[in-house]
Amino acid sequence: MHFQLVLMMQAIWTGVCHAAMQHYPAAWGHYDVCKSQVYSDEGLTWDYMACQPEAADMTQFLKVTLDPPNITCGDPPETYCALENPYMCNNECDASTEELAHPPELMFDIEGRNPTTFWQSTSWKKYPKALLVNITLSWNKTIELTDDIVLTFESGRPEQMVLEKSLDYGRSWQPYQFYATDCLDAFTMEPKTVQDLTQHTLLDIICTEDYSRGYVWKYDKTVRFEIKDRFALFAGPRLHNMASLYGQLDTTKNLRDFFTITDLRVRLLRPATGATMVDENNLSRYFYAISDIKVQGRCKCNLHANSCVYDKEKLSCECEHNTTGPDCGRCKRNYQGRAWSAGSYLPIPKGTANVCIPNNIGPVTRVCDNELLRCQNGGVCENNIRCNCPSAYTGLLCEKPRCESELGGCKGPDSGQAPLRPPPLCSLLTLLLLASALLTEASCWSAVL
């Protein structure tokens, strides 16, 4: 009997260990349902949840502009030499011939073609005047980044470059990251990598030298802005603990805005020179060429929509929860019974919908109930009148972290914000580990490791 119990406990433990090693995002990160019907004491009612569109390739929805507008090669036609071999000058660019043209749209076409297609600038024929190019990607819509931004260069990677973002449709810009072969010389910044960042410095703007080698090596064509490495500061190196990331996005001031954009701008400041002196007698070696730009993200719908439509060259959220607007950023007419609020990722896994309510839902003194007007974040509705909130939250429905109104916001350990609790799975794993240790000499940890 004892032996059978041991086998049963080992089987259960093996199954739980296997589940524990799976990626949490599959179970914890979708938020793909906005509402579902449930049965209650009063019959069939709606259960509302926070929701968001699935991530997608956002380059299929953008508009690209170049400054200066005549910076693309081919008018007049030019012949280019290879950076690593100044005597190999058999690359021609001619805008009037389809096979030899390199227009901007080739930065976003289907990859895998042979030969590779790419956009290309004019050569550095006005040296020593700087060869400057601004590439602006515009969505006319607020989007949230979900993966690394990746640029693939067919020329040598730039020796100096800046990636910038806008949150107001290009009216103002702020740097995302600086790139240079020598950060101190180019931007008077100490070189850093994303691995140097911590949870407290995640919003810092850095200059990196990792992506600025001059020659085109087989695996050295890409320049990245590392979104996932920043996510990993909260969610773990394999993004297992998405619950922690979602909790931080809800409670840490400016964190969600850091991954939110309406436009991106790539400022190319100096082409690759091969880390040597510029050959003024052969300036056709120096130019920019980009074969691919990847931007993965989703429409920002403030957790009030699970789909986003592209119609008449414009993205817009299909809003739920009685909200409206391009980003579901306001309550619909006649549904302004309380102030609009974005949805919340918490509590995991359904979040809080923060539904807009009808104007005439009842007496002014009625703040909460257990259906449409639910207290959030562990609050308790008292007599269908008011929410009794935990100490770390405030607001009519306990929807606001109390530390938001305090000096310094919700950043420090003394902010009053309750720490995120580990998922219940951890307690189950601990109990099973103790039971297995008592019943068998085999160690589950050595099996997992």
Short mmCIF file of C-alpha atoms in Angstrom, two decimals:
data_model
loop_
_atom_site.label_atom_id
_atom_site.label_comp_id
_atom_site.label_asym_id
_atom_site.label_seq_id
_atom_site.Cartn_x
_atom_site.Cartn_y
_atom_site.Cartn_z
CA MET A 1 0.00 0.00 0.00
CA HIS A 2 2.81 2.34 0.95
CA PHE A 3 4.63 1.57 -2.32
CA GLN A 4 1.48 2.32 -4.37
CA LEU A 5 1.06 5.63 -2.56
CA VAL A 6 4.67 6.50 -3.34
CA LEU A 7 4.13 5.76 -7.04
CA MET A 8 0.94 7.80 -7.09
CA MET A 9 2.63 10.79 -5.43
CA GLN A 10 5.57 10.56 -7.83
CA ALA A 11 3.21 10.50 -10.82
CA ILE A 12 1.33 13.54 -9.54
CA TRP A 13 4.58 15.36 -8.81
CA THR A 14 5.98 14.58 -12.26
CA GLY A 15 2.84 15.98 -13.89
CA VAL A 16 2.88 19.14 -11.78
CA CYS A 17 6.61 19.66 -12.35
CA HIS A 18 6.02 19.35 -16.10
CA ALA A 19 3.20 21.90 -15.92
CA ALA A 20 5.39 24.21 -13.89
CA MET A 21 8.03 24.21 -16.62
CA GLN A 22 5.56 25.36 -19.28
CA HIS A 23 5.43 29.01 -20.37
CA TYR A 24 2.91 30.93 -18.30
CA PRO A 25 1.83 33.24 -21.15
CA ALA A 26 -0.15 30.38 -22.72
CA ALA A 27 -2.39 30.29 -19.66
CA TRP A 28 -1.99 33.75 -18.17
CA GLY A 29 -1.44 36.23 -20.95
CA HIS A 30 -4.18 36.25 -23.56
CA TYR A 31 -7.02 38.47 -22.29
CA ASP A 32 -8.80 37.59 -25.51
CA VAL A 33 -12.41 37.51 -24.20
CA CYS A 34 -14.23 40.72 -23.26
CA LYS A 35 -17.36 39.17 -21.76
CA SER A 36 -19.14 35.87 -21.26
CA GLN A 37 -22.59 34.83 -20.10
CA VAL A 38 -22.87 33.28 -16.66
CA TYR A 39 -25.75 32.02 -14.54
CA SER A 40 -26.46 33.74 -11.24
CA ASP A 41 -29.32 33.84 -8.73
CA GLU A 42 -31.04 36.36 -10.99
CA GLY A 43 -30.62 34.27 -14.17
CA LEU A 44 -28.33 34.70 -17.16
CA THR A 45 -26.04 37.75 -16.81
CA TRP A 46 -22.84 39.08 -18.36
CA ASP A 47 -19.45 38.62 -16.77
CA TYR A 48 -17.10 41.35 -18.06
CA MET A 49 -13.33 40.91 -18.35
CA ALA A 50 -10.36 43.00 -19.42
CA CYS A 51 -9.45 42.20 -23.03
CA GLN A 52 -6.97 43.18 -25.73
CA PRO A 53 -6.30 42.34 -29.40
CA GLU A 54 -3.74 39.67 -30.27
CA ALA A 55 -0.25 40.78 -31.24
CA ALA A 56 0.43 41.07 -34.98
CA ASP A 57 2.99 42.30 -37.53
CA MET A 58 2.27 46.03 -37.39
CA THR A 59 4.35 46.91 -40.47
CA GLN A 60 1.42 45.92 -42.70
CA PHE A 61 -0.55 48.90 -41.37
CA LEU A 62 2.04 51.70 -41.36
CA LYS A 63 2.89 54.64 -43.59
CA VAL A 64 6.60 55.30 -44.20
CA THR A 65 8.13 58.70 -45.04
CA LEU A 66 11.76 59.64 -45.69
CA ASP A 67 13.51 62.92 -44.99
CA PRO A 68 14.99 64.25 -47.16
CA PRO A 69 12.42 62.91 -49.64
CA ASN A 70 14.96 62.56 -52.47
CA ILE A 71 17.41 60.48 -50.41
CA THR A 72 16.50 57.16 -52.14
CA CYS A 73 19.04 56.09 -54.76
CA GLY A 74 18.37 55.79 -58.48
CA ASP A 75 17.58 59.33 -59.66
CA PRO A 76 20.01 59.82 -61.29
CA PRO A 77 21.27 56.21 -61.60
CA GLU A 78 24.34 55.32 -59.55
CA THR A 79 26.86 52.50 -59.37
CA TYR A 80 27.89 51.31 -55.90
CA CYS A 81 31.01 49.59 -54.62
CA ALA A 82 31.23 47.04 -51.82
CA LEU A 83 32.36 48.40 -48.45
CA GLU A 84 34.85 45.58 -47.88
CA ASN A 85 36.15 45.66 -51.47
CA PRO A 86 36.41 49.09 -53.15
CA TYR A 87 37.18 47.43 -56.50
CA MET A 88 33.89 45.49 -56.56
CA CYS A 89 31.60 48.10 -58.14
CA ASN A 90 28.89 46.16 -59.93
CA ASN A 91 25.79 47.20 -57.92
CA GLU A 92 23.60 49.58 -59.85
CA CYS A 93 20.60 51.59 -58.65
CA ASP A 94 18.18 52.99 -61.24
CA ALA A 95 14.74 54.23 -60.13
CA SER A 96 13.39 54.00 -63.68
CA THR A 97 14.02 50.23 -63.91
CA GLU A 98 12.00 47.93 -61.66
CA GLU A 99 14.75 45.34 -61.31
CA LEU A 100 17.30 47.99 -60.27
CA ALA A 101 15.10 50.26 -58.14
CA HIS A 102 15.25 50.27 -54.33
CA PRO A 103 12.17 52.18 -53.08
CA PRO A 104 11.19 52.46 -49.36
CA GLU A 105 8.41 49.85 -49.54
CA LEU A 106 11.07 47.14 -50.00
CA MET A 107 11.85 47.52 -46.29
CA PHE A 108 8.51 45.81 -45.58
CA ASP A 109 8.01 43.29 -48.40
CA ILE A 110 8.08 39.51 -48.09
CA GLU A 111 11.44 38.24 -46.88
CA GLY A 112 13.19 35.19 -48.32
CA ARG A 113 13.34 36.41 -51.90
CA ASN A 114 16.43 35.68 -53.93
CA PRO A 115 18.05 38.06 -54.60
CA THR A 116 17.17 40.01 -51.43
CA THR A 117 15.11 43.16 -51.94
CA PHE A 118 15.94 46.33 -50.00
CA TRP A 119 15.66 50.10 -49.80
CA GLN A 120 18.89 51.98 -50.50
CA SER A 121 19.99 55.58 -50.00
CA THR A 122 22.14 57.70 -52.26
CA SER A 123 25.87 57.39 -51.65
CA TRP A 124 27.92 59.72 -49.44
CA LYS A 125 28.81 61.85 -52.42
CA LYS A 126 28.68 65.13 -50.42
CA TYR A 127 31.29 64.01 -47.86
CA PRO A 128 32.39 65.48 -45.41
CA LYS A 129 28.85 66.84 -45.01
CA ALA A 130 26.94 64.30 -42.91
CA LEU A 131 24.81 61.71 -44.71
CA LEU A 132 21.59 62.08 -42.71
CA VAL A 133 18.35 60.15 -43.23
CA ASN A 134 15.16 60.10 -41.15
CA ILE A 135 12.85 57.10 -41.68
CA THR A 136 9.46 57.70 -40.02
CA LEU A 137 6.94 54.90 -39.46
CA SER A 138 3.43 56.18 -38.69
CA TRP A 139 0.31 54.24 -37.70
CA ASN A 140 -2.15 57.07 -37.01
CA LYS A 141 -3.11 54.90 -34.04
CA THR A 142 -1.74 54.18 -30.59
CA ILE A 143 -0.09 50.74 -30.50
CA GLU A 144 1.63 48.70 -27.79
CA LEU A 145 4.90 46.93 -28.60
CA THR A 146 5.06 43.22 -27.75
CA ASP A 147 8.40 42.09 -29.25
CA ASP A 148 11.81 43.43 -30.28
CA ILE A 149 12.04 46.07 -33.01
CA VAL A 150 14.48 44.62 -35.57
CA LEU A 151 16.13 46.38 -38.53
CA THR A 152 18.10 44.31 -41.04
CA PHE A 153 20.79 46.17 -42.98
CA GLU A 154 22.17 45.01 -46.32
CA SER A 155 24.86 47.68 -46.15
CA GLY A 156 27.12 47.79 -43.16
CA ARG A 157 25.27 48.69 -39.99
CA PRO A 158 25.36 52.44 -39.24
CA GLU A 159 28.17 53.74 -37.08
CA GLN A 160 25.77 56.23 -35.54
CA MET A 161 21.99 55.90 -35.26
CA VAL A 162 19.11 56.91 -32.99
CA LEU A 163 15.75 55.20 -32.57
CA GLU A 164 13.01 57.62 -31.48
CA LYS A 165 9.34 57.32 -30.51
CA SER A 166 6.33 59.60 -30.53
CA LEU A 167 3.17 59.32 -28.47
CA ASP A 168 1.39 62.26 -30.09
CA TYR A 169 1.37 61.35 -33.79
CA GLY A 170 4.75 62.87 -34.59
CA ARG A 171 4.28 66.28 -32.99
CA SER A 172 7.04 65.58 -30.47
CA TRP A 173 9.77 62.95 -30.23
CA GLN A 174 11.84 61.34 -27.52
CA PRO A 175 14.79 58.94 -27.85
CA TYR A 176 14.28 55.21 -27.37
CA GLN A 177 17.92 54.16 -27.78
CA PHE A 178 21.26 55.41 -29.17
CA TYR A 179 23.60 53.24 -31.27
CA ALA A 180 27.26 53.97 -32.06
CA THR A 181 30.67 52.40 -32.52
CA ASP A 182 31.84 54.86 -29.84
CA CYS A 183 29.05 56.11 -27.57
CA LEU A 184 31.23 58.59 -25.72
CA ASP A 185 32.48 60.20 -28.92
CA ALA A 186 29.13 60.21 -30.72
CA PHE A 187 26.66 61.06 -27.93
CA THR A 188 28.79 61.72 -24.80
CA MET A 189 27.16 58.68 -23.17
CA GLU A 190 28.75 55.72 -21.43
CA PRO A 191 28.09 52.53 -23.43
CA LYS A 192 25.59 50.11 -21.88
CA THR A 193 23.59 47.06 -22.86
CA VAL A 194 20.05 46.09 -21.95
CA GLN A 195 21.58 43.51 -19.57
CA ASP A 196 22.86 46.44 -17.47
CA LEU A 197 19.28 47.58 -16.77
CA THR A 198 17.31 46.71 -13.65
CA GLN A 199 13.67 47.02 -12.67
CA HIS A 200 14.44 50.49 -11.31
CA THR A 201 16.34 51.68 -14.43
CA LEU A 202 14.19 50.06 -17.12
CA LEU A 203 12.99 53.46 -18.36
CA ASP A 204 16.56 54.77 -18.78
CA ILE A 205 17.66 55.71 -22.28
CA ILE A 206 20.97 54.01 -23.11
CA CYS A 207 23.60 54.05 -25.83
CA THR A 208 24.81 50.65 -26.98
CA GLU A 209 27.80 49.65 -29.09
CA ASP A 210 26.51 46.10 -29.69
CA TYR A 211 25.02 46.76 -33.13
CA SER A 212 27.44 49.11 -34.88
CA ARG A 213 30.17 47.00 -36.47
CA GLY A 214 31.04 48.26 -39.91
CA TYR A 215 31.47 45.17 -42.08
CA VAL A 216 28.63 42.92 -43.16
CA TRP A 217 29.28 39.63 -41.40
CA LYS A 218 26.91 36.75 -41.98
CA TYR A 219 25.13 37.15 -38.64
CA ASP A 220 25.79 40.85 -38.06
CA LYS A 221 23.13 42.55 -40.16
CA THR A 222 20.51 43.31 -37.53
CA VAL A 223 20.01 46.21 -35.14
CA ARG A 224 17.59 45.61 -32.26
CA PHE A 225 15.60 47.48 -29.68
CA GLU A 226 15.17 44.79 -27.06
CA ILE A 227 11.57 44.81 -25.83
CA LYS A 228 11.51 41.23 -24.51
CA ASP A 229 14.67 41.69 -22.45
CA ARG A 230 12.92 44.55 -20.70
CA PHE A 231 9.80 42.42 -20.14
CA ALA A 232 12.08 39.78 -18.63
CA LEU A 233 13.10 42.13 -15.82
CA PHE A 234 9.64 41.48 -14.36
CA ALA A 235 8.51 38.24 -16.01
CA GLY A 236 11.73 36.22 -15.76
CA PRO A 237 14.26 35.28 -18.48
CA ARG A 238 11.82 33.00 -20.32
CA LEU A 239 8.81 35.26 -19.66
CA HIS A 240 7.27 32.59 -17.41
CA ASN A 241 5.77 34.96 -14.87
CA MET A 242 3.60 37.22 -17.01
CA ALA A 243 1.41 37.83 -13.96
CA SER A 244 4.22 39.89 -12.45
CA LEU A 245 4.67 41.90 -15.66
CA TYR A 246 0.94 42.62 -15.99
CA GLY A 247 0.81 43.67 -12.37
CA GLN A 248 3.69 46.10 -12.90
CA LEU A 249 2.09 47.51 -16.06
CA ASP A 250 -0.98 48.27 -13.96
CA THR A 251 0.76 49.82 -10.99
CA THR A 252 4.12 51.31 -12.06
CA LYS A 253 3.81 54.87 -13.30
CA ASN A 254 4.89 55.43 -16.95
CA LEU A 255 5.78 51.76 -17.55
CA ARG A 256 2.89 51.05 -19.92
CA ASP A 257 3.59 54.30 -21.79
CA PHE A 258 7.21 53.22 -22.32
CA PHE A 259 6.03 50.38 -24.60
CA THR A 260 3.34 52.53 -26.28
CA ILE A 261 3.86 54.51 -29.51
CA THR A 262 2.03 56.18 -32.36
CA ASP A 263 5.16 56.64 -34.51
CA LEU A 264 8.75 55.43 -34.71
CA ARG A 265 11.64 57.33 -36.26
CA VAL A 266 15.00 55.88 -37.30
CA ARG A 267 17.65 58.60 -37.55
CA LEU A 268 20.64 57.40 -39.59
CA LEU A 269 23.56 59.72 -38.74
CA ARG A 270 26.70 58.05 -40.11
CA PRO A 271 27.04 55.08 -42.49
CA ALA A 272 29.41 52.17 -41.98
CA THR A 273 33.00 52.95 -42.98
CA GLY A 274 34.59 49.67 -41.96
CA ALA A 275 36.23 51.34 -38.94
CA THR A 276 38.79 52.98 -41.24
CA MET A 277 39.39 56.42 -42.66
CA VAL A 278 36.81 57.46 -45.25
CA ASP A 279 38.09 56.86 -48.80
CA GLU A 280 37.29 60.25 -50.36
CA ASN A 281 38.23 58.92 -53.81
CA ASN A 282 35.57 56.20 -53.68
CA LEU A 283 32.52 57.58 -51.83
CA SER A 284 30.19 55.12 -53.58
CA ARG A 285 31.22 52.60 -50.86
CA TYR A 286 29.23 54.47 -48.20
CA PHE A 287 25.44 54.37 -48.04
CA TYR A 288 22.50 52.88 -46.12
CA ALA A 289 20.48 49.85 -47.22
CA ILE A 290 17.67 48.18 -45.23
CA SER A 291 16.02 44.93 -46.31
CA ASP A 292 13.58 44.46 -43.44
CA ILE A 293 12.00 46.22 -40.45
CA LYS A 294 10.00 44.20 -37.93
CA VAL A 295 7.58 45.83 -35.49
CA GLN A 296 5.40 43.42 -33.51
CA GLY A 297 2.60 44.86 -31.41
CA ARG A 298 -1.12 45.33 -30.89
CA CYS A 299 -3.63 48.13 -31.07
CA LYS A 300 -3.92 49.93 -27.77
CA CYS A 301 -7.58 49.64 -26.75
CA ASN A 302 -7.20 50.30 -23.01
CA LEU A 303 -8.23 46.68 -22.31
CA HIS A 304 -11.71 47.38 -23.67
CA ALA A 305 -11.52 45.46 -27.01
CA ASN A 306 -10.23 42.14 -28.29
CA SER A 307 -10.08 43.08 -31.98
CA CYS A 308 -8.81 45.94 -34.10
CA VAL A 309 -9.96 46.61 -37.68
CA TYR A 310 -8.07 48.20 -40.57
CA ASP A 311 -10.47 50.14 -42.76
CA LYS A 312 -9.81 53.00 -45.18
CA GLU A 313 -6.10 52.88 -44.29
CA LYS A 314 -6.86 53.41 -40.61
CA LEU A 315 -6.73 51.16 -37.53
CA SER A 316 -9.42 51.38 -34.87
CA CYS A 317 -10.49 49.26 -31.91
CA GLU A 318 -13.83 47.44 -31.94
CA CYS A 319 -14.79 48.66 -28.48
CA GLU A 320 -16.67 46.69 -25.83
CA HIS A 321 -17.69 47.56 -22.25
CA ASN A 322 -19.86 50.49 -23.47
CA THR A 323 -16.74 52.41 -24.55
CA THR A 324 -15.99 54.19 -27.81
CA GLY A 325 -13.25 56.09 -29.65
CA PRO A 326 -10.17 54.94 -31.65
CA ASP A 327 -8.56 53.62 -28.43
CA CYS A 328 -11.84 52.96 -26.53
CA GLY A 329 -10.80 56.01 -24.53
CA ARG A 330 -14.21 57.31 -23.47
CA CYS A 331 -17.67 56.11 -22.45
CA LYS A 332 -20.46 55.91 -25.01
CA ARG A 333 -23.25 58.43 -24.90
CA ASN A 334 -25.76 57.64 -22.14
CA TYR A 335 -23.15 55.40 -20.45
CA GLN A 336 -21.43 58.04 -18.37
CA GLY A 337 -22.78 57.01 -14.97
CA ARG A 338 -19.21 57.17 -13.69
CA ALA A 339 -15.91 58.43 -15.06
CA TRP A 340 -14.26 56.39 -17.81
CA SER A 341 -11.31 54.24 -16.72
CA ALA A 342 -8.96 51.91 -18.58
CA GLY A 343 -9.30 48.21 -17.87
CA SER A 344 -6.94 46.53 -15.46
CA TYR A 345 -4.84 43.37 -15.89
CA LEU A 346 -5.50 42.55 -12.25
CA PRO A 347 -6.65 40.32 -10.74
CA ILE A 348 -5.10 37.54 -12.84
CA PRO A 349 -6.28 35.92 -15.07
CA LYS A 350 -9.43 37.88 -16.07
CA GLY A 351 -8.50 41.38 -14.97
CA THR A 352 -11.06 44.10 -14.28
CA ALA A 353 -13.18 45.49 -17.13
CA ASN A 354 -14.13 48.87 -15.60
CA VAL A 355 -17.32 48.88 -17.66
CA CYS A 356 -18.99 52.20 -18.45
CA ILE A 357 -22.42 52.23 -16.79
CA PRO A 358 -25.73 53.82 -17.84
CA ASN A 359 -26.48 57.33 -16.65
CA ASN A 360 -29.69 56.27 -14.92
CA ILE A 361 -28.47 53.12 -13.18
CA GLY A 362 -29.95 54.15 -9.85
CA PRO A 363 -29.69 56.58 -6.94
CA VAL A 364 -26.55 58.62 -6.69
CA THR A 365 -25.74 57.02 -3.36
CA ARG A 366 -25.51 53.56 -4.95
CA VAL A 367 -21.88 52.91 -5.81
CA CYS A 368 -21.50 49.12 -6.00
CA ASP A 369 -23.27 45.79 -6.30
CA ASN A 370 -22.08 42.26 -7.04
CA GLU A 371 -22.75 42.29 -10.80
CA LEU A 372 -22.14 45.35 -12.98
CA LEU A 373 -20.56 47.54 -10.32
CA ARG A 374 -18.15 45.20 -8.59
CA CYS A 375 -15.57 46.33 -6.08
CA GLN A 376 -12.07 45.74 -7.42
CA ASN A 377 -8.74 44.59 -5.99
CA GLY A 378 -10.27 42.70 -3.07
CA GLY A 379 -12.75 45.41 -2.01
CA VAL A 380 -16.05 44.38 -0.37
CA CYS A 381 -19.39 45.93 -1.33
CA GLU A 382 -21.31 46.99 1.76
CA ASN A 383 -25.13 47.06 1.44
CA ASN A 384 -24.89 47.81 -2.30
CA ILE A 385 -23.85 51.34 -1.35
CA ARG A 386 -20.08 51.66 -1.01
CA CYS A 387 -16.86 49.68 -1.37
CA ASN A 388 -14.75 48.89 1.66
CA CYS A 389 -11.25 48.95 0.10
CA PRO A 390 -7.99 47.25 1.17
CA SER A 391 -5.44 49.66 2.60
CA ALA A 392 -3.39 49.76 -0.62
CA TYR A 393 -6.30 50.88 -2.85
CA THR A 394 -8.73 53.77 -3.08
CA GLY A 395 -11.47 55.11 -5.38
CA LEU A 396 -15.21 54.48 -5.60
CA LEU A 397 -14.62 50.88 -6.67
CA CYS A 398 -11.12 50.45 -5.17
CA GLU A 399 -9.80 50.84 -8.71
CA LYS A 400 -6.80 53.09 -7.93
CA PRO A 401 -3.56 52.16 -6.14
CA ARG A 402 -3.38 54.52 -3.16
CA CYS A 403 0.30 55.19 -3.84
CA GLU A 404 -0.54 56.99 -7.13
CA SER A 405 -1.57 60.07 -5.12
CA GLU A 406 1.46 59.93 -2.84
CA LEU A 407 4.76 61.72 -3.31
CA GLY A 408 6.99 59.65 -5.57
CA GLY A 409 4.14 57.60 -7.02
CA CYS A 410 4.14 53.79 -6.92
CA LYS A 411 7.85 53.15 -7.40
CA GLY A 412 9.42 52.62 -3.99
CA PRO A 413 9.00 49.88 -1.38
CA ASP A 414 7.33 52.42 0.95
CA SER A 415 4.62 53.35 -1.52
CA GLY A 416 1.89 51.37 0.25
CA GLN A 417 1.19 49.24 -2.82
CA ALA A 418 0.62 45.65 -1.81
CA PRO A 419 3.24 43.29 -3.30
CA LEU A 420 2.18 40.86 -5.97
CA ARG A 421 1.38 37.45 -4.52
CA PRO A 422 2.91 34.35 -6.12
CA PRO A 423 0.46 32.18 -8.03
CA PRO A 424 -1.26 29.39 -6.06
CA LEU A 425 0.78 26.82 -8.05
CA CYS A 426 3.82 27.61 -5.91
CA SER A 427 2.05 26.47 -2.73
CA LEU A 428 0.95 23.25 -4.41
CA LEU A 429 4.49 22.55 -5.61
CA THR A 430 5.84 23.10 -2.08
CA LEU A 431 3.34 20.69 -0.50
CA LEU A 432 3.98 18.01 -3.11
CA LEU A 433 7.74 18.41 -2.70
CA LEU A 434 7.48 17.83 1.06
CA ALA A 435 5.17 14.83 0.60
CA SER A 436 7.45 13.29 -2.03
CA ALA A 437 10.50 13.77 0.21
CA LEU A 438 8.79 11.90 3.04
CA LEU A 439 7.56 9.00 0.90
CA THR A 440 10.52 8.32 -1.38
CA GLU A 441 14.29 8.80 -1.49
CA ALA A 442 14.14 10.01 -5.08
CA SER A 443 14.51 13.78 -5.31
CA CYS A 444 12.12 15.62 -7.64
CA TRP A 445 14.46 18.57 -7.83
CA SER A 446 17.29 16.49 -9.29
CA ALA A 447 14.78 15.07 -11.79
CA VAL A 448 13.72 18.54 -12.88
CA LEU A 449 17.26 19.91 -13.01
#
